[in-house]
Amino acid sequence: MQSEKPEKPEKPDKLANPDRFSRQASYQEGLPENSLVGTASSGSISLRRVHCLLCPHNCIINVGRSGVCKTRVNKNGVLYTMAYGNPCSISVDPMEKKPLFHFFPGSGIFSLSTAGCNFRCLNCQNWSISQKAPSDLQYYDMKPQEVVAEALRHKSSNKELHITSSIAFTYTEPTVFFEYMYDIAREAHKQGVKTVMISNGYINRQPLLDLVPYLDAANIDLKCFDDAIYHKLTGGSLQPVLDTLKTLKERGVWLEITNLIIPSLTDDPDMIKAMCEWLAENGFADTPLHFSRFFPTFKLTQLLPTSPECLINSKEIAERAGLKYVYIGNLPYLRGENTHCPKCGKTLVEREGYRVTEMKIETHIDKNFDADAAINDSTGLCGFCGEKIAGVWG
């Protein structure tokens, strides 16, 4: 995600044996025994290939090889994840950096990632960790319980940033360290710690359904609204991401969406209009949409940054389509990251960079509060006209 870049952590004390962090992977199946090859000396042998069912790539993986993500490896016919307990990046970030603007704004969140990703984004700003295997990098040794304990420790010790008890899976692609994320999220909920996933949304339905009971919020990077461009830019496809958006919305996970506007690739006004109309027609009118400015990086250094005019025009397109909360990121002087009431138009949350400087949202516990729901801690109301403001405010 363009606006999400980790602070550089201190180097870990040691570089551990990668095999120490392997776990048998979820969501796999062996291929039928008719998957045989003949040899001159022994007749026939099984290829022992495995089918990974975690994401829509649905990789068929040979013995000794990894999937697209570089984290899931076929060991003698059984799929293992090599991304468990070995985060390569950890930091405490402002919630606005994710970006999440309607989920405990102004708070801090303990953030981590492992190596690996199931996309090959030409514009990836975190390519030095996302395009690596876990064994390629130095990493921390942190069991799920230790991650939760560290998040709670930062909440009590940080005096500069108000930190909600929360953990973000971020920086690379959380789907590829699914088992680690799942175990952290489940432990976090046991201890009253909220969890957030910053993701490309490229995950199969069943793993996502298994995760959402332990997930409070997500920001999904919707790269564009054209399948051919999606494939060119990422190696993935559009429809699975749209399916993820629908599932998260249906299951009550607080959701925000980021769309990075890349000149000559994802900046076509008609495509942006089609995307915004699809969002409005499919129940996402109250879902914050973050248009983010592109800066040349990785394999797209030949392009120019997104023009302010393009970002402003995209915001106007989204609002005309019926989206209520539209933001412009990576262009601070436009003041495009303030939250406004969709009814009276007054500024409710004023931001300078990642810092919240003023907040005019009143909160109260919803009378229909459901203790079993993932979110709904409080309802936000405009401090001027009383309009309900979608989000999780405190």
Short mmCIF file of C-alpha atoms in Angstrom, two decimals:
data_model
loop_
_atom_site.label_atom_id
_atom_site.label_comp_id
_atom_site.label_asym_id
_atom_site.label_seq_id
_atom_site.Cartn_x
_atom_site.Cartn_y
_atom_site.Cartn_z
CA MET A 1 0.00 0.00 0.00
CA GLN A 2 1.51 3.28 -1.09
CA SER A 3 1.12 5.27 2.15
CA GLU A 4 2.18 2.42 4.40
CA LYS A 5 5.93 2.17 4.99
CA PRO A 6 7.43 0.69 8.15
CA GLU A 7 9.80 2.48 10.43
CA LYS A 8 13.18 0.77 10.23
CA PRO A 9 13.41 -1.44 13.33
CA GLU A 10 16.55 -2.15 15.29
CA LYS A 11 18.32 -5.25 14.05
CA PRO A 12 17.32 -8.43 15.84
CA ASP A 13 19.85 -9.93 18.21
CA LYS A 14 20.31 -13.02 16.07
CA LEU A 15 19.54 -14.58 12.73
CA ALA A 16 17.77 -17.81 13.60
CA ASN A 17 17.43 -21.07 11.67
CA PRO A 18 14.52 -20.54 9.23
CA ASP A 19 13.24 -24.10 9.73
CA ARG A 20 12.61 -23.28 13.36
CA PHE A 21 9.73 -21.06 12.27
CA SER A 22 8.01 -23.47 9.89
CA ARG A 23 4.53 -24.78 10.63
CA GLN A 24 2.30 -27.11 8.66
CA ALA A 25 0.13 -24.85 6.55
CA SER A 26 -3.64 -24.65 6.57
CA TYR A 27 -5.73 -24.77 3.38
CA GLN A 28 -3.90 -27.38 1.32
CA GLU A 29 -4.69 -30.59 -0.47
CA GLY A 30 -2.56 -33.28 -2.06
CA LEU A 31 -3.07 -34.03 -5.73
CA PRO A 32 -4.46 -37.42 -6.82
CA GLU A 33 -2.12 -40.37 -6.98
CA ASN A 34 -2.45 -40.44 -10.76
CA SER A 35 0.01 -37.54 -10.65
CA LEU A 36 2.87 -39.87 -11.57
CA VAL A 37 5.90 -39.62 -13.78
CA GLY A 38 7.78 -42.54 -15.28
CA THR A 39 11.49 -43.24 -14.83
CA ALA A 40 13.70 -45.71 -16.65
CA SER A 41 14.97 -47.34 -13.46
CA SER A 42 12.01 -47.45 -11.08
CA GLY A 43 8.86 -47.44 -13.17
CA SER A 44 6.93 -44.49 -11.73
CA ILE A 45 7.10 -42.08 -8.80
CA SER A 46 4.62 -39.63 -7.32
CA LEU A 47 5.35 -35.97 -7.90
CA ARG A 48 3.93 -35.25 -4.40
CA ARG A 49 2.67 -31.89 -5.57
CA VAL A 50 0.36 -29.95 -3.27
CA HIS A 51 -2.45 -27.53 -4.04
CA CYS A 52 -2.42 -24.40 -1.87
CA LEU A 53 -5.95 -23.13 -1.22
CA LEU A 54 -5.10 -19.97 0.71
CA CYS A 55 -5.37 -17.37 -2.04
CA PRO A 56 -6.81 -17.14 -5.57
CA HIS A 57 -3.48 -18.03 -7.15
CA ASN A 58 -4.29 -21.61 -6.04
CA CYS A 59 -0.66 -22.59 -6.57
CA ILE A 60 0.29 -26.14 -7.51
CA ILE A 61 3.63 -26.54 -5.73
CA ASN A 62 6.28 -29.16 -6.44
CA VAL A 63 8.44 -30.72 -3.72
CA GLY A 64 11.10 -28.29 -2.55
CA ARG A 65 9.45 -25.29 -4.19
CA SER A 66 7.41 -22.39 -2.85
CA GLY A 67 4.25 -20.69 -4.04
CA VAL A 68 4.01 -17.21 -5.52
CA CYS A 69 4.16 -15.79 -1.99
CA LYS A 70 7.61 -17.29 -1.20
CA THR A 71 6.34 -18.25 2.26
CA ARG A 72 4.57 -21.58 1.64
CA VAL A 73 6.87 -24.50 0.80
CA ASN A 74 6.22 -28.11 -0.24
CA LYS A 75 8.26 -30.37 2.04
CA ASN A 76 8.02 -33.97 0.86
CA GLY A 77 4.40 -33.59 -0.23
CA VAL A 78 3.18 -31.50 2.73
CA LEU A 79 2.75 -27.73 2.59
CA TYR A 80 4.47 -25.68 5.29
CA THR A 81 4.42 -21.98 6.05
CA MET A 82 7.85 -20.46 6.67
CA ALA A 83 6.30 -17.24 7.99
CA TYR A 84 5.36 -18.01 11.58
CA GLY A 85 6.82 -16.24 14.59
CA ASN A 86 9.45 -14.40 12.54
CA PRO A 87 8.33 -10.82 11.79
CA CYS A 88 10.87 -8.80 9.84
CA SER A 89 9.33 -5.40 10.66
CA ILE A 90 7.72 -4.13 13.84
CA SER A 91 6.75 -0.59 14.79
CA VAL A 92 4.16 1.54 16.56
CA ASP A 93 2.35 3.65 13.97
CA PRO A 94 -0.40 6.26 14.00
CA MET A 95 -3.72 4.73 12.99
CA GLU A 96 -3.90 7.34 10.22
CA LYS A 97 -0.83 5.78 8.57
CA LYS A 98 -2.65 2.55 7.75
CA PRO A 99 -4.75 4.52 6.61
CA LEU A 100 -7.76 4.10 8.91
CA PHE A 101 -9.54 7.41 9.51
CA HIS A 102 -12.80 6.18 11.07
CA PHE A 103 -11.33 3.60 13.46
CA PHE A 104 -10.02 5.10 16.72
CA PRO A 105 -8.58 8.17 14.95
CA GLY A 106 -5.50 9.71 16.50
CA SER A 107 -4.47 6.53 18.28
CA GLY A 108 -1.37 4.40 17.82
CA ILE A 109 -1.25 0.77 16.81
CA PHE A 110 1.40 -1.93 17.20
CA SER A 111 2.27 -3.03 13.66
CA LEU A 112 4.17 -5.98 12.23
CA SER A 113 4.83 -8.05 9.13
CA THR A 114 6.81 -10.99 7.88
CA ALA A 115 8.53 -11.25 4.51
CA GLY A 116 6.58 -12.24 1.41
CA CYS A 117 3.58 -11.24 -0.70
CA ASN A 118 1.20 -12.88 -3.15
CA PHE A 119 1.31 -9.85 -5.48
CA ARG A 120 4.17 -8.54 -7.61
CA CYS A 121 3.16 -4.88 -7.67
CA LEU A 122 5.24 -2.80 -10.04
CA ASN A 123 4.85 0.15 -7.66
CA CYS A 124 5.60 -1.62 -4.37
CA GLN A 125 7.36 0.71 -1.96
CA ASN A 126 8.10 -2.12 0.48
CA TRP A 127 9.61 -4.39 -2.18
CA SER A 128 12.74 -5.00 -0.10
CA ILE A 129 10.67 -7.13 2.30
CA SER A 130 7.55 -8.03 0.30
CA GLN A 131 9.49 -9.60 -2.58
CA LYS A 132 11.71 -11.69 -0.32
CA ALA A 133 11.34 -15.08 1.34
CA PRO A 134 11.45 -15.17 5.16
CA SER A 135 14.88 -16.85 5.03
CA ASP A 136 16.28 -13.90 3.06
CA LEU A 137 15.86 -11.40 5.90
CA GLN A 138 16.78 -10.85 9.50
CA TYR A 139 13.79 -11.20 11.74
CA TYR A 140 12.52 -11.16 15.29
CA ASP A 141 11.59 -14.25 17.27
CA MET A 142 8.05 -13.47 18.49
CA LYS A 143 5.41 -16.03 19.32
CA PRO A 144 1.76 -14.90 19.03
CA GLN A 145 1.47 -14.46 22.81
CA GLU A 146 4.60 -12.31 22.79
CA VAL A 147 3.19 -10.07 20.04
CA VAL A 148 0.06 -9.44 22.10
CA ALA A 149 2.14 -8.79 25.22
CA GLU A 150 4.29 -6.33 23.28
CA ALA A 151 1.21 -4.49 22.01
CA LEU A 152 -0.09 -4.16 25.57
CA ARG A 153 3.33 -3.02 26.78
CA HIS A 154 3.49 -0.26 24.20
CA LYS A 155 0.01 0.89 25.19
CA SER A 156 1.11 1.46 28.77
CA SER A 157 4.59 2.89 28.07
CA ASN A 158 4.19 5.31 25.15
CA LYS A 159 3.60 8.86 26.39
CA GLU A 160 3.74 10.69 23.04
CA LEU A 161 0.98 8.79 21.23
CA HIS A 162 -2.35 7.62 22.60
CA ILE A 163 -2.25 3.91 21.84
CA THR A 164 -5.35 1.79 21.65
CA SER A 165 -4.84 -1.87 22.51
CA SER A 166 -4.56 -2.92 18.88
CA ILE A 167 -2.36 -4.82 16.44
CA ALA A 168 -2.00 -4.25 12.69
CA PHE A 169 -0.91 -6.89 10.21
CA THR A 170 0.64 -4.73 7.54
CA TYR A 171 3.65 -3.59 5.45
CA THR A 172 3.75 -6.71 3.22
CA GLU A 173 0.67 -8.93 2.70
CA PRO A 174 -0.86 -10.52 5.82
CA THR A 175 -2.52 -13.29 3.82
CA VAL A 176 0.86 -14.93 3.25
CA PHE A 177 1.50 -15.23 6.99
CA PHE A 178 -2.08 -16.33 7.59
CA GLU A 179 -1.45 -18.92 10.33
CA TYR A 180 0.66 -16.46 12.32
CA MET A 181 -1.89 -13.68 11.87
CA TYR A 182 -4.76 -15.98 12.83
CA ASP A 183 -3.10 -17.16 16.04
CA ILE A 184 -2.14 -13.61 17.02
CA ALA A 185 -5.66 -12.33 16.32
CA ARG A 186 -7.29 -15.09 18.33
CA GLU A 187 -4.96 -14.49 21.29
CA ALA A 188 -5.47 -10.73 20.97
CA HIS A 189 -9.24 -11.04 21.25
CA LYS A 190 -8.85 -13.18 24.36
CA GLN A 191 -7.03 -10.24 25.95
CA GLY A 192 -9.27 -7.46 24.64
CA VAL A 193 -6.83 -6.30 21.96
CA LYS A 194 -8.25 -5.21 18.61
CA THR A 195 -6.82 -6.40 15.30
CA VAL A 196 -6.45 -4.72 11.93
CA MET A 197 -5.48 -6.14 8.54
CA ILE A 198 -3.95 -3.93 5.84
CA SER A 199 -4.25 -6.09 2.77
CA ASN A 200 -4.51 -6.42 -0.98
CA GLY A 201 -7.64 -8.51 -0.40
CA TYR A 202 -6.34 -11.43 -2.44
CA ILE A 203 -7.50 -14.27 -0.24
CA ASN A 204 -9.89 -17.17 -0.76
CA ARG A 205 -13.30 -17.04 0.92
CA GLN A 206 -12.89 -19.86 3.46
CA PRO A 207 -9.68 -18.57 5.06
CA LEU A 208 -11.22 -15.11 5.24
CA LEU A 209 -14.37 -16.46 6.89
CA ASP A 210 -12.22 -18.28 9.43
CA LEU A 211 -10.33 -15.07 10.23
CA VAL A 212 -13.11 -12.48 10.48
CA PRO A 213 -14.38 -13.48 13.95
CA TYR A 214 -11.02 -12.25 15.25
CA LEU A 215 -10.69 -9.20 12.99
CA ASP A 216 -11.95 -5.73 13.91
CA ALA A 217 -10.96 -3.58 10.94
CA ALA A 218 -9.32 -3.72 7.54
CA ASN A 219 -8.06 -1.44 4.83
CA ILE A 220 -8.16 -3.13 1.43
CA ASP A 221 -6.06 -1.83 -1.44
CA LEU A 222 -8.33 -1.77 -4.48
CA LYS A 223 -5.70 -1.24 -7.16
CA CYS A 224 -8.00 -0.35 -10.05
CA PHE A 225 -11.23 -1.42 -11.73
CA ASP A 226 -9.94 -3.17 -14.84
CA ASP A 227 -8.89 -6.82 -14.78
CA ALA A 228 -6.21 -6.53 -17.47
CA ILE A 229 -4.56 -3.61 -15.68
CA TYR A 230 -4.88 -5.45 -12.37
CA HIS A 231 -2.96 -8.38 -13.80
CA LYS A 232 -0.32 -6.16 -15.40
CA LEU A 233 0.21 -4.18 -12.21
CA THR A 234 0.06 -6.97 -9.62
CA GLY A 235 -0.05 -10.42 -11.21
CA GLY A 236 -3.49 -10.91 -9.65
CA SER A 237 -7.06 -10.22 -10.72
CA LEU A 238 -9.89 -7.91 -9.72
CA GLN A 239 -12.88 -10.12 -8.87
CA PRO A 240 -11.39 -11.87 -5.80
CA VAL A 241 -10.67 -8.46 -4.27
CA LEU A 242 -14.26 -7.34 -4.84
CA ASP A 243 -15.42 -10.58 -3.22
CA THR A 244 -13.23 -9.84 -0.19
CA LEU A 245 -14.74 -6.37 0.15
CA LYS A 246 -18.23 -7.85 0.17
CA THR A 247 -17.34 -10.54 2.71
CA LEU A 248 -15.75 -8.08 5.13
CA LYS A 249 -18.74 -5.76 4.85
CA GLU A 250 -21.25 -8.58 5.31
CA ARG A 251 -19.42 -9.91 8.37
CA GLY A 252 -19.29 -6.59 10.21
CA VAL A 253 -15.57 -5.86 9.98
CA TRP A 254 -14.95 -2.11 9.86
CA LEU A 255 -13.65 -1.44 6.34
CA GLU A 256 -11.82 1.32 4.53
CA ILE A 257 -10.53 1.22 0.96
CA THR A 258 -7.41 2.69 -0.64
CA ASN A 259 -7.03 3.39 -4.35
CA LEU A 260 -3.57 4.48 -5.49
CA ILE A 261 -3.86 6.58 -8.63
CA ILE A 262 -0.93 5.83 -10.93
CA PRO A 263 -0.51 8.05 -14.01
CA SER A 264 -1.15 6.19 -17.30
CA LEU A 265 -2.20 3.02 -15.45
CA THR A 266 -5.02 3.63 -12.96
CA ASP A 267 -5.92 7.28 -13.55
CA ASP A 268 -8.60 6.91 -16.24
CA PRO A 269 -11.65 8.94 -15.09
CA ASP A 270 -14.12 6.50 -16.63
CA MET A 271 -12.53 3.59 -14.78
CA ILE A 272 -12.56 5.54 -11.51
CA LYS A 273 -16.22 6.43 -12.13
CA ALA A 274 -17.09 2.76 -12.72
CA MET A 275 -15.28 1.76 -9.51
CA CYS A 276 -17.05 4.39 -7.42
CA GLU A 277 -20.45 3.53 -8.88
CA TRP A 278 -19.87 -0.15 -8.12
CA LEU A 279 -18.99 0.73 -4.53
CA ALA A 280 -22.10 2.90 -4.12
CA GLU A 281 -24.38 0.27 -5.68
CA ASN A 282 -22.99 -2.54 -3.52
CA GLY A 283 -23.47 -0.96 -0.10
CA PHE A 284 -20.16 0.88 0.36
CA ALA A 285 -21.46 4.47 0.38
CA ASP A 286 -20.46 4.82 4.05
CA THR A 287 -17.08 3.13 3.54
CA PRO A 288 -14.20 5.64 3.54
CA LEU A 289 -12.31 5.72 0.24
CA HIS A 290 -8.73 6.98 0.23
CA PHE A 291 -7.36 8.19 -3.10
CA SER A 292 -3.61 8.11 -2.68
CA ARG A 293 -0.97 9.99 -4.63
CA PHE A 294 1.60 7.86 -6.45
CA PHE A 295 5.32 8.57 -6.23
CA PRO A 296 7.79 6.88 -8.60
CA THR A 297 9.27 3.75 -7.04
CA PHE A 298 10.43 0.18 -7.67
CA LYS A 299 9.67 -0.71 -11.33
CA LEU A 300 7.73 2.47 -12.13
CA THR A 301 10.43 5.08 -11.58
CA GLN A 302 9.89 6.41 -15.11
CA LEU A 303 6.44 7.77 -14.23
CA LEU A 304 5.60 11.15 -12.75
CA PRO A 305 3.79 11.63 -9.42
CA THR A 306 0.01 11.89 -9.61
CA SER A 307 -1.09 15.45 -10.32
CA PRO A 308 -3.17 17.28 -7.70
CA GLU A 309 -5.80 17.94 -10.39
CA CYS A 310 -6.23 14.21 -11.00
CA LEU A 311 -6.72 13.53 -7.29
CA ILE A 312 -9.22 16.36 -6.90
CA ASN A 313 -11.15 15.19 -9.96
CA SER A 314 -11.22 11.63 -8.63
CA LYS A 315 -12.62 12.84 -5.31
CA GLU A 316 -15.36 14.75 -7.12
CA ILE A 317 -16.21 11.67 -9.21
CA ALA A 318 -16.52 9.57 -6.04
CA GLU A 319 -18.74 12.09 -4.30
CA ARG A 320 -21.01 12.41 -7.32
CA ALA A 321 -21.35 8.62 -7.30
CA GLY A 322 -22.70 8.84 -3.74
CA LEU A 323 -19.67 8.01 -1.58
CA LYS A 324 -19.83 9.99 1.67
CA TYR A 325 -16.27 9.88 3.00
CA VAL A 326 -13.62 10.46 0.33
CA TYR A 327 -10.03 11.38 1.15
CA ILE A 328 -6.92 12.45 -0.73
CA GLY A 329 -3.66 11.07 0.66
CA ASN A 330 0.04 11.87 0.18
CA LEU A 331 -0.73 15.51 -0.67
CA PRO A 332 -0.93 17.34 2.67
CA TYR A 333 -1.44 20.92 1.48
CA LEU A 334 -4.81 20.03 -0.08
CA ARG A 335 -6.20 19.27 3.39
CA GLY A 336 -7.83 16.28 1.76
CA GLU A 337 -7.51 14.10 4.86
CA ASN A 338 -10.00 15.94 7.07
CA THR A 339 -13.30 14.26 7.89
CA HIS A 340 -16.44 16.23 7.06
CA CYS A 341 -20.06 15.63 7.97
CA PRO A 342 -21.90 14.39 4.86
CA LYS A 343 -25.02 16.29 5.97
CA CYS A 344 -23.93 19.74 7.20
CA GLY A 345 -20.44 19.78 5.65
CA LYS A 346 -18.66 20.91 8.82
CA THR A 347 -15.14 19.64 9.56
CA LEU A 348 -15.33 16.94 12.23
CA VAL A 349 -11.78 15.58 12.34
CA GLU A 350 -8.90 17.85 11.42
CA ARG A 351 -5.59 16.23 10.57
CA GLU A 352 -2.05 17.45 9.98
CA GLY A 353 -0.15 14.59 8.45
CA TYR A 354 -0.81 11.57 10.67
CA ARG A 355 -1.74 13.75 13.65
CA VAL A 356 -5.32 14.52 14.68
CA THR A 357 -5.46 18.15 15.82
CA GLU A 358 -9.19 18.54 16.42
CA MET A 359 -12.17 16.21 16.71
CA LYS A 360 -15.83 17.20 16.78
CA ILE A 361 -17.44 13.77 16.84
CA GLU A 362 -19.60 12.88 19.82
CA THR A 363 -19.67 9.24 20.86
CA HIS A 364 -22.15 7.15 22.76
CA ILE A 365 -22.68 3.44 23.27
CA ASP A 366 -25.19 2.11 20.77
CA LYS A 367 -28.40 0.90 22.47
CA ASN A 368 -28.27 -2.10 20.14
CA PHE A 369 -24.72 -2.95 21.23
CA ASP A 370 -23.91 -6.58 20.42
CA ALA A 371 -21.17 -8.00 22.63
CA ASP A 372 -20.47 -10.74 20.08
CA ALA A 373 -19.98 -8.37 17.14
CA ALA A 374 -16.48 -7.66 15.88
CA ILE A 375 -16.86 -3.88 16.21
CA ASN A 376 -19.62 -1.35 17.18
CA ASP A 377 -17.92 -0.08 20.36
CA SER A 378 -19.57 3.30 19.93
CA THR A 379 -21.58 5.36 17.50
CA GLY A 380 -20.22 8.66 16.22
CA LEU A 381 -22.42 11.71 15.80
CA CYS A 382 -21.63 15.03 14.14
CA GLY A 383 -20.90 17.55 16.89
CA PHE A 384 -22.79 20.21 14.95
CA CYS A 385 -25.94 18.62 13.50
CA GLY A 386 -26.12 15.19 15.14
CA GLU A 387 -25.80 13.20 11.90
CA LYS A 388 -24.56 9.65 12.42
CA ILE A 389 -20.95 9.33 11.24
CA ALA A 390 -19.92 5.85 10.16
CA GLY A 391 -16.96 4.43 12.03
CA VAL A 392 -15.64 3.05 15.31
CA TRP A 393 -14.84 6.09 17.40
CA GLY A 394 -13.86 4.93 20.87
#
